[in-house]
PDB file of C-alpha atoms in Angstrom:
ATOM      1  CA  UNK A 919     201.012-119.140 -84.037  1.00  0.00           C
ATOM      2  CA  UNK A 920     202.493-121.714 -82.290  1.00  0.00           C
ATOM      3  CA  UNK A 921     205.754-121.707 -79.984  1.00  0.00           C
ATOM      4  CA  UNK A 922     207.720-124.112 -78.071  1.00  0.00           C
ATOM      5  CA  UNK A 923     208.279-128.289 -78.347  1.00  0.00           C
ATOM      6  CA  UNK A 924     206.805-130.761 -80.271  1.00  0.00           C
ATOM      7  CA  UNK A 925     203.983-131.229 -77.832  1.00  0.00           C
ATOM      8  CA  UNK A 926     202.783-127.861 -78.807  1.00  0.00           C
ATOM      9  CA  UNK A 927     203.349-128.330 -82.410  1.00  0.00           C
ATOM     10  CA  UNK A 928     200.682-131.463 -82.102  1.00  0.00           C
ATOM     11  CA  UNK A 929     198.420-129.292 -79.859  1.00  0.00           C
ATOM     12  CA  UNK A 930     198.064-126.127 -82.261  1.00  0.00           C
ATOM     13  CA  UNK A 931     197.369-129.485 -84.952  1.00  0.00           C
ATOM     14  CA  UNK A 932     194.361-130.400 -82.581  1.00  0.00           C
ATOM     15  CA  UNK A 933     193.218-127.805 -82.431  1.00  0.00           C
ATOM     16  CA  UNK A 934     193.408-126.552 -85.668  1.00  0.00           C
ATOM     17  CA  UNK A 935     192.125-129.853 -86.733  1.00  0.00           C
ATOM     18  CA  UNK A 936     188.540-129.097 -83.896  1.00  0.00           C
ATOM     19  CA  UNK A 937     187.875-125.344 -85.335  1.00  0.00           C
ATOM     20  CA  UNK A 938     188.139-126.796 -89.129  1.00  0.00           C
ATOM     21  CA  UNK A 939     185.108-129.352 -88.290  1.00  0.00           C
ATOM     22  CA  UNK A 940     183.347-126.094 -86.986  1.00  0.00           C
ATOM     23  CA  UNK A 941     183.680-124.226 -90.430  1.00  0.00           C
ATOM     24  CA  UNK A 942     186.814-122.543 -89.477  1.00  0.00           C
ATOM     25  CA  UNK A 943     189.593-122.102 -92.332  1.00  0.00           C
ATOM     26  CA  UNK A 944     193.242-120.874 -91.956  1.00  0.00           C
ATOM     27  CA  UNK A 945     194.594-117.646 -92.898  1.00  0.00           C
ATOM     28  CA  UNK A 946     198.299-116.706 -93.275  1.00  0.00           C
ATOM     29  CA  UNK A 947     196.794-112.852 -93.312  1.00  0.00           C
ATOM     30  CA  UNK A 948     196.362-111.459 -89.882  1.00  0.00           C
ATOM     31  CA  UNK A 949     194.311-108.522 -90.887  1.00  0.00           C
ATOM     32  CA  UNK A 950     191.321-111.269 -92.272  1.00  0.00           C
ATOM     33  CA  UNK A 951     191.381-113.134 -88.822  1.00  0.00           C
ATOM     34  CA  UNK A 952     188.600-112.690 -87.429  1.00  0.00           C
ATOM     35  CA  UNK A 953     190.084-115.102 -84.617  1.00  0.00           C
ATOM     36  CA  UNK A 954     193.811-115.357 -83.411  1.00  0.00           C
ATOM     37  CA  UNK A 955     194.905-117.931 -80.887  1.00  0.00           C
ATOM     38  CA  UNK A 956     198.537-118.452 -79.758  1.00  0.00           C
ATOM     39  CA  UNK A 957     199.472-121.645 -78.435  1.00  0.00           C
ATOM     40  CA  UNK A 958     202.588-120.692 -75.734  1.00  0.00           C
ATOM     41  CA  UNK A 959     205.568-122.104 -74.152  1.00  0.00           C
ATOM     42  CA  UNK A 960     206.697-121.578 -70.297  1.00  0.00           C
ATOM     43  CA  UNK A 961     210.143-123.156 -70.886  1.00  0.00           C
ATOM     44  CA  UNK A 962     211.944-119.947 -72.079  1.00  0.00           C
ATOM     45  CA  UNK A 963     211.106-116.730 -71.022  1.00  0.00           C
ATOM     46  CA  UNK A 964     211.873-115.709 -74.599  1.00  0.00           C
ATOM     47  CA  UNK A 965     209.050-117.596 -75.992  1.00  0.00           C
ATOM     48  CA  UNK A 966     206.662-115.689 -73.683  1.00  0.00           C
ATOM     49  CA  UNK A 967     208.711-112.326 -74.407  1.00  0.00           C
ATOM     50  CA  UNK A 968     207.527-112.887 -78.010  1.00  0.00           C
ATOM     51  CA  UNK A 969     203.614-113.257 -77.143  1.00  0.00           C
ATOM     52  CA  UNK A 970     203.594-110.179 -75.094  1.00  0.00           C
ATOM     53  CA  UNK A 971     204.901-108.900 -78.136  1.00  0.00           C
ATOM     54  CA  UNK A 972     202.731-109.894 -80.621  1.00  0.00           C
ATOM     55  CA  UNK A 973     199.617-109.249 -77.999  1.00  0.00           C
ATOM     56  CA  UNK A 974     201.281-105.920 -77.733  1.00  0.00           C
ATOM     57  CA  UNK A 975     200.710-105.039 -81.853  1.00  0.00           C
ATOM     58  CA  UNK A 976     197.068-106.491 -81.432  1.00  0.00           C
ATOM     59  CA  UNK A 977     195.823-103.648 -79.423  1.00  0.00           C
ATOM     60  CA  UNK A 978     195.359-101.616 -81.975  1.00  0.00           C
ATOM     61  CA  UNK A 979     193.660-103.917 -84.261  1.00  0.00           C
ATOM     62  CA  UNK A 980     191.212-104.954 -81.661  1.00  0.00           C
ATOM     63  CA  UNK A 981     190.469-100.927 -81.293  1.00  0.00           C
ATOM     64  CA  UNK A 982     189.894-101.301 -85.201  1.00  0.00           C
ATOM     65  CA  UNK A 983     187.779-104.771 -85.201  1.00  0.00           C
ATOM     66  CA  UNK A 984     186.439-105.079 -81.881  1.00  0.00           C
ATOM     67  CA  UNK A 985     184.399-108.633 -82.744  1.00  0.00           C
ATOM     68  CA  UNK A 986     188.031-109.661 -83.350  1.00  0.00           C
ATOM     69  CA  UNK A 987     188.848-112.568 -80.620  1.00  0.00           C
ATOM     70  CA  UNK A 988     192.061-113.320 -79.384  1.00  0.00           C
ATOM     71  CA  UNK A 989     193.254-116.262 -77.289  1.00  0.00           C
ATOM     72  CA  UNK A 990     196.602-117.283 -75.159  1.00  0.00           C
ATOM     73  CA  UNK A 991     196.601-120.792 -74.700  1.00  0.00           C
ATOM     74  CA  UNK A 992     199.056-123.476 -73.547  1.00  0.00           C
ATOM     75  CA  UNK A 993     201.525-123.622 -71.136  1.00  0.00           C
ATOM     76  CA  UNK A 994     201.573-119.765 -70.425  1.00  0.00           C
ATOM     77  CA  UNK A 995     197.906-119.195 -70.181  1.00  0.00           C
ATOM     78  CA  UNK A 996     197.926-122.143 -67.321  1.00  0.00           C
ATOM     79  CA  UNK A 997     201.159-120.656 -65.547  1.00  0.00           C
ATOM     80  CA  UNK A 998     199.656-117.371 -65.872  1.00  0.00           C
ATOM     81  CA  UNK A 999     196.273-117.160 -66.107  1.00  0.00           C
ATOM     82  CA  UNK A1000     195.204-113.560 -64.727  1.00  0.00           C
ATOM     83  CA  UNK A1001     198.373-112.084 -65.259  1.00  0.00           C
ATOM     84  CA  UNK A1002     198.007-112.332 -68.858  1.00  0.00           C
ATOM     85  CA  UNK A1003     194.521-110.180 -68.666  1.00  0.00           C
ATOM     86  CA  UNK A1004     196.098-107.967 -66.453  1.00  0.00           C
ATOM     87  CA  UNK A1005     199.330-107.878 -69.195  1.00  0.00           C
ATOM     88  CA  UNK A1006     197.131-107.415 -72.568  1.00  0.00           C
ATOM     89  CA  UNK A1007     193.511-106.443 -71.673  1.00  0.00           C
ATOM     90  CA  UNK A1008     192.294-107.052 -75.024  1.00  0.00           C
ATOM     91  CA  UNK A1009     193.016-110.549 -74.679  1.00  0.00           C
ATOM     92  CA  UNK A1010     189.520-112.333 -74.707  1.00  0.00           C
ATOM     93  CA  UNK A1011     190.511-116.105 -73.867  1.00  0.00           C
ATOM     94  CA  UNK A1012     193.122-117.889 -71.846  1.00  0.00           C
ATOM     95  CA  UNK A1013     193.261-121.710 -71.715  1.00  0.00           C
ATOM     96  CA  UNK A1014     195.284-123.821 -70.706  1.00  0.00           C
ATOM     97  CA  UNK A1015     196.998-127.112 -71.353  1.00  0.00           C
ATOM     98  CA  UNK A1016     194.010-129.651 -70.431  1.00  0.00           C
ATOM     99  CA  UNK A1017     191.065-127.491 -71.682  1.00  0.00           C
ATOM    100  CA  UNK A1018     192.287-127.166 -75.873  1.00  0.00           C
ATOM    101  CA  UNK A1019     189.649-129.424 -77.017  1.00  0.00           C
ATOM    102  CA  UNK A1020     187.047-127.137 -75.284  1.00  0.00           C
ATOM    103  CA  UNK A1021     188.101-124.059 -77.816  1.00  0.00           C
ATOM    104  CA  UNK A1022     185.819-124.100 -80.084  1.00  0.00           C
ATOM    105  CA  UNK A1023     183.029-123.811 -77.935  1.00  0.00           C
ATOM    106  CA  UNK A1024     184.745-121.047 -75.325  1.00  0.00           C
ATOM    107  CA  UNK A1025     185.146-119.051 -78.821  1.00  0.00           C
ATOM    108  CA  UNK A1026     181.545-118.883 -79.348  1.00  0.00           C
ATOM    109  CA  UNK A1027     180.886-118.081 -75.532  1.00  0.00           C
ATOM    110  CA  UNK A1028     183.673-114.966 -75.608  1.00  0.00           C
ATOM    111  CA  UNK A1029     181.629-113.919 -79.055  1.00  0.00           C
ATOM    112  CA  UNK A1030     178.185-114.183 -77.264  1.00  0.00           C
ATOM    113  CA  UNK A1031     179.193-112.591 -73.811  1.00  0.00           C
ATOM    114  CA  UNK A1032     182.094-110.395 -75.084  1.00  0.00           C
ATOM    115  CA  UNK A1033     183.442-110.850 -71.515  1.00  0.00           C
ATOM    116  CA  UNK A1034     187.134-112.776 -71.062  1.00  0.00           C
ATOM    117  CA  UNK A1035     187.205-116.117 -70.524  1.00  0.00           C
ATOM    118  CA  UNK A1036     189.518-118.271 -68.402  1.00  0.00           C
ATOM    119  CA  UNK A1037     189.711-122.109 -68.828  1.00  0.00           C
ATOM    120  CA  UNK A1038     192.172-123.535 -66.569  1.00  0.00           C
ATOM    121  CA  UNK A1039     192.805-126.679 -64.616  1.00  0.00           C
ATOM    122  CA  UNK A1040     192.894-125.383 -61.235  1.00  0.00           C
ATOM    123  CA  UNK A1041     189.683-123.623 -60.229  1.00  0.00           C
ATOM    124  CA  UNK A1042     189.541-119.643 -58.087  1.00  0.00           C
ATOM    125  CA  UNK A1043     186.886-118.644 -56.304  1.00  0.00           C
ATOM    126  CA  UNK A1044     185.280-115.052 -57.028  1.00  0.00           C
ATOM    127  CA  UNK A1045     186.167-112.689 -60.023  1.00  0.00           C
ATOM    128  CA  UNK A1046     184.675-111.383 -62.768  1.00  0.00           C
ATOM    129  CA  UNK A1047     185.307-113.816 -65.103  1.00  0.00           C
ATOM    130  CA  UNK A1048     184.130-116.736 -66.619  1.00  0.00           C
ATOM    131  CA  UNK A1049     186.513-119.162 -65.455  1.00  0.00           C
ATOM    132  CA  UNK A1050     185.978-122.963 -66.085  1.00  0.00           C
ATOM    133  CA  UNK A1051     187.706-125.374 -64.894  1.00  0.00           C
ATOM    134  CA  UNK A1052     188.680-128.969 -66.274  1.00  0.00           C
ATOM    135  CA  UNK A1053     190.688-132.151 -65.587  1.00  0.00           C
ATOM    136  CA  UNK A1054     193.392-133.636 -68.314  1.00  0.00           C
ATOM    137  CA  UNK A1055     191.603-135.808 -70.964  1.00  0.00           C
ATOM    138  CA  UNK A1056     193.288-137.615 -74.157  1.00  0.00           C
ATOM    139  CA  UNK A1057     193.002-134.860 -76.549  1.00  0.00           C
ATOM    140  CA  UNK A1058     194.026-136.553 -79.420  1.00  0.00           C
ATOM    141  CA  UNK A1059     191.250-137.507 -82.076  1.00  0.00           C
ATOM    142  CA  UNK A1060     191.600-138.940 -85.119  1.00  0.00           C
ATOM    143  CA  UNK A1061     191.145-136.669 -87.829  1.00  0.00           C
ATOM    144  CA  UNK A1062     191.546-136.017 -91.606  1.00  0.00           C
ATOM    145  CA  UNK A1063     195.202-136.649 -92.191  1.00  0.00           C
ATOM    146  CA  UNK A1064     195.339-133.138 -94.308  1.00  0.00           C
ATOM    147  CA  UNK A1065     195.512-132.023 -90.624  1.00  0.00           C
ATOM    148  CA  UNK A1066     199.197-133.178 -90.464  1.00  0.00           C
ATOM    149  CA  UNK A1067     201.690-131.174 -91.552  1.00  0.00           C
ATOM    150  CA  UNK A1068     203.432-134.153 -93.043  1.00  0.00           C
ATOM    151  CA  UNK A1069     201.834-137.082 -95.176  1.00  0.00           C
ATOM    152  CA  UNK A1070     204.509-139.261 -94.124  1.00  0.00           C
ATOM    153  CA  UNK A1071     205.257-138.630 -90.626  1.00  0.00           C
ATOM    154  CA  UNK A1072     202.996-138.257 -87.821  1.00  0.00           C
ATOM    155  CA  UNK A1073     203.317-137.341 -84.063  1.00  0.00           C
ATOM    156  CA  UNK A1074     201.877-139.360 -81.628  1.00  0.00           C
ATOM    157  CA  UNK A1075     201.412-138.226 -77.862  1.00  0.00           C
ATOM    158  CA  UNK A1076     201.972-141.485 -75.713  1.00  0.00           C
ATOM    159  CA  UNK A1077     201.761-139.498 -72.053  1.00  0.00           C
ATOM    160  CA  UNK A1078     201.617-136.491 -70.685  1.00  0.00           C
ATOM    161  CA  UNK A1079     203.168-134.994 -67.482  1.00  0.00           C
ATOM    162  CA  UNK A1080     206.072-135.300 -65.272  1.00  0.00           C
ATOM    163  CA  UNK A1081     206.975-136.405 -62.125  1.00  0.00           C
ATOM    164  CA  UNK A1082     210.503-135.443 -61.533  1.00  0.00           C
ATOM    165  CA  UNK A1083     209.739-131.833 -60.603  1.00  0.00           C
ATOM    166  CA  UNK A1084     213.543-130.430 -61.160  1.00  0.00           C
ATOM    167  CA  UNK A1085     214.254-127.038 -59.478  1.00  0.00           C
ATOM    168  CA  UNK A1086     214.656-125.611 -62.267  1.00  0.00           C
ATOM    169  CA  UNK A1087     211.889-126.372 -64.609  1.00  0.00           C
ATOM    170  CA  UNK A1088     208.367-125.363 -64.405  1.00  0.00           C
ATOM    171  CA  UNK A1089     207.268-128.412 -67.207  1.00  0.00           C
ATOM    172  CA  UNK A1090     205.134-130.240 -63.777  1.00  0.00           C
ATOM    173  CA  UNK A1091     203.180-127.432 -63.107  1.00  0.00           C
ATOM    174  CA  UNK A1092     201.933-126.493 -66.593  1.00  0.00           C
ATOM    175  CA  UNK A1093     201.630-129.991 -67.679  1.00  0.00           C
ATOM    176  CA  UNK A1094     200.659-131.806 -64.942  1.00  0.00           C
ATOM    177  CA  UNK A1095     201.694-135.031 -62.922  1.00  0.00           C
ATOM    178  CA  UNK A1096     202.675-138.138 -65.898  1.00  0.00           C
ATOM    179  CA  UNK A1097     199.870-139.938 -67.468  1.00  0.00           C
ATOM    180  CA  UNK A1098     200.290-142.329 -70.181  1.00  0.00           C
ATOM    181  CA  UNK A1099     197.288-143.084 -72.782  1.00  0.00           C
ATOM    182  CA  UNK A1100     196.680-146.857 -72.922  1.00  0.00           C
ATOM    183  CA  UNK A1101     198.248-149.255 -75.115  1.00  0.00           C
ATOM    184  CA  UNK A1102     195.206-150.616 -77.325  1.00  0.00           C
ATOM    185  CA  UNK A1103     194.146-146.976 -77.934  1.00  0.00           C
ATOM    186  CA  UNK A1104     197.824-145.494 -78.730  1.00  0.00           C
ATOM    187  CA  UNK A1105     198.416-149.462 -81.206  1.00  0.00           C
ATOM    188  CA  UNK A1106     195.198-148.527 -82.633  1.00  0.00           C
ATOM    189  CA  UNK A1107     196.097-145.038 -83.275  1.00  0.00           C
ATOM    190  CA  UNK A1108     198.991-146.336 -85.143  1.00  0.00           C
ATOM    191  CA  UNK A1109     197.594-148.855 -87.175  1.00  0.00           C
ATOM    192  CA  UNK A1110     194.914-146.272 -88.697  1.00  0.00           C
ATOM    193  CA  UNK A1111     197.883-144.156 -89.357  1.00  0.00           C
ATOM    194  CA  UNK A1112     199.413-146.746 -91.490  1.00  0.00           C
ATOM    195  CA  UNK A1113     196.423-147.184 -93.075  1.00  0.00           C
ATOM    196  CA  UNK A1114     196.432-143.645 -94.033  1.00  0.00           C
ATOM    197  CA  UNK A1115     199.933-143.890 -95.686  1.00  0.00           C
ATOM    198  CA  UNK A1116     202.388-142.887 -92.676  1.00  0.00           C
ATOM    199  CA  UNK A1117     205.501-144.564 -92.811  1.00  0.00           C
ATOM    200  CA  UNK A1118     207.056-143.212 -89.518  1.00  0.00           C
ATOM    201  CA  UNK A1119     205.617-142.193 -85.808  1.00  0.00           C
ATOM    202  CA  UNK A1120     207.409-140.195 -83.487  1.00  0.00           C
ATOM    203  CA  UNK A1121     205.675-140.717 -80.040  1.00  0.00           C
ATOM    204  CA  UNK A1122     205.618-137.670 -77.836  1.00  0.00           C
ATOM    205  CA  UNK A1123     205.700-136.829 -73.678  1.00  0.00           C
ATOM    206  CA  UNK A1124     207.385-134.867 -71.407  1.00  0.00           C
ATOM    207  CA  UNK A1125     209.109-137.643 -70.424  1.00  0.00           C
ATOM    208  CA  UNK A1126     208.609-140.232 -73.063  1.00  0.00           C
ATOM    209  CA  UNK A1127     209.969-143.392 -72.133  1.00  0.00           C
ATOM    210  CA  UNK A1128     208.068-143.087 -68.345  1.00  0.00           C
ATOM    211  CA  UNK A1129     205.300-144.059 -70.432  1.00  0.00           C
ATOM    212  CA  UNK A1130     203.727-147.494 -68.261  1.00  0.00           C
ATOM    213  CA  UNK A1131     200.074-148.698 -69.023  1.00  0.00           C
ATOM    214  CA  UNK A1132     199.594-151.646 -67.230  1.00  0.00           C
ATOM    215  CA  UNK A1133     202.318-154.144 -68.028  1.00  0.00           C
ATOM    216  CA  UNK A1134     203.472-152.359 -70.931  1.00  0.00           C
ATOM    217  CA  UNK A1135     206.588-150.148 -70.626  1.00  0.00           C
ATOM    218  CA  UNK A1136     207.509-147.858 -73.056  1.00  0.00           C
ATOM    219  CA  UNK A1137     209.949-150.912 -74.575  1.00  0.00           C
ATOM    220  CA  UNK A1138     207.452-153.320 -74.863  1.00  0.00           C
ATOM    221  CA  UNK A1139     205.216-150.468 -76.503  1.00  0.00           C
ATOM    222  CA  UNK A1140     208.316-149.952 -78.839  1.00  0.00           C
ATOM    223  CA  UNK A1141     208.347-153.777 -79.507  1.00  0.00           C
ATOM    224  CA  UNK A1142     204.352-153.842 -80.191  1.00  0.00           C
ATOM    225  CA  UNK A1143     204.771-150.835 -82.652  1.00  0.00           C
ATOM    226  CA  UNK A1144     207.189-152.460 -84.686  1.00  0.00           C
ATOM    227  CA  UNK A1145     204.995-155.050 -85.396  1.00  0.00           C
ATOM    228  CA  UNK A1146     202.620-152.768 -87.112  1.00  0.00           C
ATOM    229  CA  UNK A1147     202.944-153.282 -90.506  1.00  0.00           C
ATOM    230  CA  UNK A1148     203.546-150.174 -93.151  1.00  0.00           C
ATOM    231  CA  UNK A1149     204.894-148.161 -90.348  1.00  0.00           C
ATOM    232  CA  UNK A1150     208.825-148.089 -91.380  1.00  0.00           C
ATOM    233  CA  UNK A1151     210.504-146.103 -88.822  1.00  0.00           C
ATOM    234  CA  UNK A1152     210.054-144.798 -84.793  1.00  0.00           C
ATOM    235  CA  UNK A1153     211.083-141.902 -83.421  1.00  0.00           C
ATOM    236  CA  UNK A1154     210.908-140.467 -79.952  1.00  0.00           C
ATOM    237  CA  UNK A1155     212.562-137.354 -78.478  1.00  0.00           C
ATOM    238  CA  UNK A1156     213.609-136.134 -75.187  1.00  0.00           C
ATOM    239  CA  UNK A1157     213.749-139.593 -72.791  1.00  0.00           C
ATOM    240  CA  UNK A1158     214.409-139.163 -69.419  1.00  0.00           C
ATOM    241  CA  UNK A1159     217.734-141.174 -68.315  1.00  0.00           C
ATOM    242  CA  UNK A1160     216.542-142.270 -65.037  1.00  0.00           C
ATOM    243  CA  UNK A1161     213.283-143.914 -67.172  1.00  0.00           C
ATOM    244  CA  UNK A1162     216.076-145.656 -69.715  1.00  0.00           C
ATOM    245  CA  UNK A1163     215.514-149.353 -68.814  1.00  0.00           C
ATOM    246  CA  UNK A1164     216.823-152.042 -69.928  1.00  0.00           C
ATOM    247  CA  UNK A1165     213.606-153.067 -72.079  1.00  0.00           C
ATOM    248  CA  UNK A1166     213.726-149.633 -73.905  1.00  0.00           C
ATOM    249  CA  UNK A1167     217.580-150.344 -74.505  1.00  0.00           C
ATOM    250  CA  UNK A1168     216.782-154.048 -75.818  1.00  0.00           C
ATOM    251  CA  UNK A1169     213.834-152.577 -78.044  1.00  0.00           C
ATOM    252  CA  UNK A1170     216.260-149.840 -79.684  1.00  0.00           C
ATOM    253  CA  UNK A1171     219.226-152.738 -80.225  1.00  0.00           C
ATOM    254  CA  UNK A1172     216.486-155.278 -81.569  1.00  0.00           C
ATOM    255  CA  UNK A1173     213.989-153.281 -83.669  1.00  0.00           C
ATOM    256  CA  UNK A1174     215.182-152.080 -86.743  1.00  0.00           C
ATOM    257  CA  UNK A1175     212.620-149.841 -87.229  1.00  0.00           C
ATOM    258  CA  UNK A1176     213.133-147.642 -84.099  1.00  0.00           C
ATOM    259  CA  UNK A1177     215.676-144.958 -85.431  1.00  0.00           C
ATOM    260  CA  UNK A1178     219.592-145.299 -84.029  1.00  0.00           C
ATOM    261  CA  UNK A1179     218.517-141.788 -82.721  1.00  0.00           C
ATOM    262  CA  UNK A1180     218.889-140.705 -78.666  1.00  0.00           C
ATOM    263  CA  UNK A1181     217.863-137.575 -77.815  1.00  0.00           C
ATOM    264  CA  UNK A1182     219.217-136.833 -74.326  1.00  0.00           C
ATOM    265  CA  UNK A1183     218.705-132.798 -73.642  1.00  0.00           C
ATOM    266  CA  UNK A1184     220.989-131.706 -70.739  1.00  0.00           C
ATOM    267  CA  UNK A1185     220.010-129.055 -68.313  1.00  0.00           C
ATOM    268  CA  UNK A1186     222.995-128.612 -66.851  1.00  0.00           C
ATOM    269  CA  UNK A1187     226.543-129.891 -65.259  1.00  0.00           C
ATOM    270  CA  UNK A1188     226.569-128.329 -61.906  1.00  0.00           C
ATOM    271  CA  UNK A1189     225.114-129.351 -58.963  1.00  0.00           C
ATOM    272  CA  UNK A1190     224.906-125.488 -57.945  1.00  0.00           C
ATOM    273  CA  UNK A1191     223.104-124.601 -60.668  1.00  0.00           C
ATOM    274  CA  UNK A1192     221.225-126.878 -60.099  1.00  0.00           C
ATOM    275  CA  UNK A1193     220.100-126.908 -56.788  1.00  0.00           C
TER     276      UNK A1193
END
């Protein structure tokens, strides 16, 4: 089950997408899991009100099943971490935003040690538990395109990270400092995906249009994706104004296939609530 942005919508996809290769299949019945992972958001402290929730009913099913495994990951599990053992004891796996590609083998170690397991990007010495630490790496392999929820549109992570650290948003210290995947690898990306019959990209960050590789800018990268052919339209949500140059302005006024679409979320208004 999967809560929060985009981002995590393309994460749960991932990693979805790893456990199928391993003979995994999805189930839309809870009581036939025999493993339930949910992928968490920091942003609102509703979101993580729900997963306590949900761990909550799980108790009692993990008294029932106990070879059932159950996993927080995301951007709770790394602003958490212990705290969610502490919270839900039956919880058998937390990981965090830069170790999802390592799931599928931290399932099989929780089923062969039947001790929790932490995976998180900052390391703790002592404890109990198995806790393994990890760096951020691209995360974002190409895959059977029965994986997408869509057969015509297709999200595309571009970066990752933020650098703005705003009082009031914890998005830096879940997801990291920004780092942008390089160009050839995200044009590349892109082209396979027309190839596979996508007619429209949206490309995904924290703070999209900081994305810089080199000497391209998130314009030029724009510019260089419209020249892909079969892919008809470009999306991208939640640009930061203070990364709105005047490339990425050019690119939206001269490409007709980037969408006539600016997402601009606003925090807030005052500068008390804000500082």
């Amino acid at each position: 089950e999967t809560f929060g942005c985009q981002m995590n919508v393309l994460d749960s996809e991932l990693v979805v997408g790893a456990l199928r290769s391993e003979g995994y299949e999805l189930t839309d019945r809870i009581g036939e899991a025999d493993t339930i992972l949910f992928n968490t958001c920091s942003v609102r402290e509703h979101a993580e009100q729900k997963v306590y929730s949900r761990l909550g009913r799980l108790k009692y099913s993990k008294r029932r099943r106990p070879g059932l495994v159950i996993g927080v990951i995301g951007c709770m599990a790394q602003k958490d971490r212990e705290l969610v053992f502490r919270r839900a004891p039956h919880v058998d796996m937390v990981v965090g935003t830069g170790q999802l590609a390592e799931i599928p083998r931290l399932i099989d170690v929780v089923r062969e040690t039947r001790e929790p397991t932490l995976a998180v990007s900052l390391t703790r010495s002592g404890g109990s538990r198995d806790e393994v630490a990890g760096s951020f790496a691209s995360y974002d392999p190409l895959r059977d395109p029965t994986m997408r929820p869509s057969p015509f549109q297709a999200f595309v992570r571009i970066m990752i990270g933020c650098d703005k650290f705003c009082t009031f948003c914890i998005v830096p210290y879940v997801r990291g400092r920004e780092r942008s995947v390089p160009a050839g690898a995200l044009l590349d990306q892109v082209r396979e995906l027309a190839d596979q019959g996508y007619k429209e990209v949206v490309y995904l960050g924290q703070t999209v249009n900081a994305y810089l590789d080199g000497d391209v800018n998130f314009g030029r990268l724009l510019h260089q994706t419209a020249q892909i052919e079969g892919i008809e339209r470009i999306r991208f949500p939640s640009p930061h104004p203070s990364d709105m140059d005047d490339s990425a302005i050019d690119a939206m006024a001269t490409c007709s296939k980037v969408a006539p679409y600016l997402h601009l979320p606003l925090q807030a208004a005052s500068n008390r609530v804000l500082a």
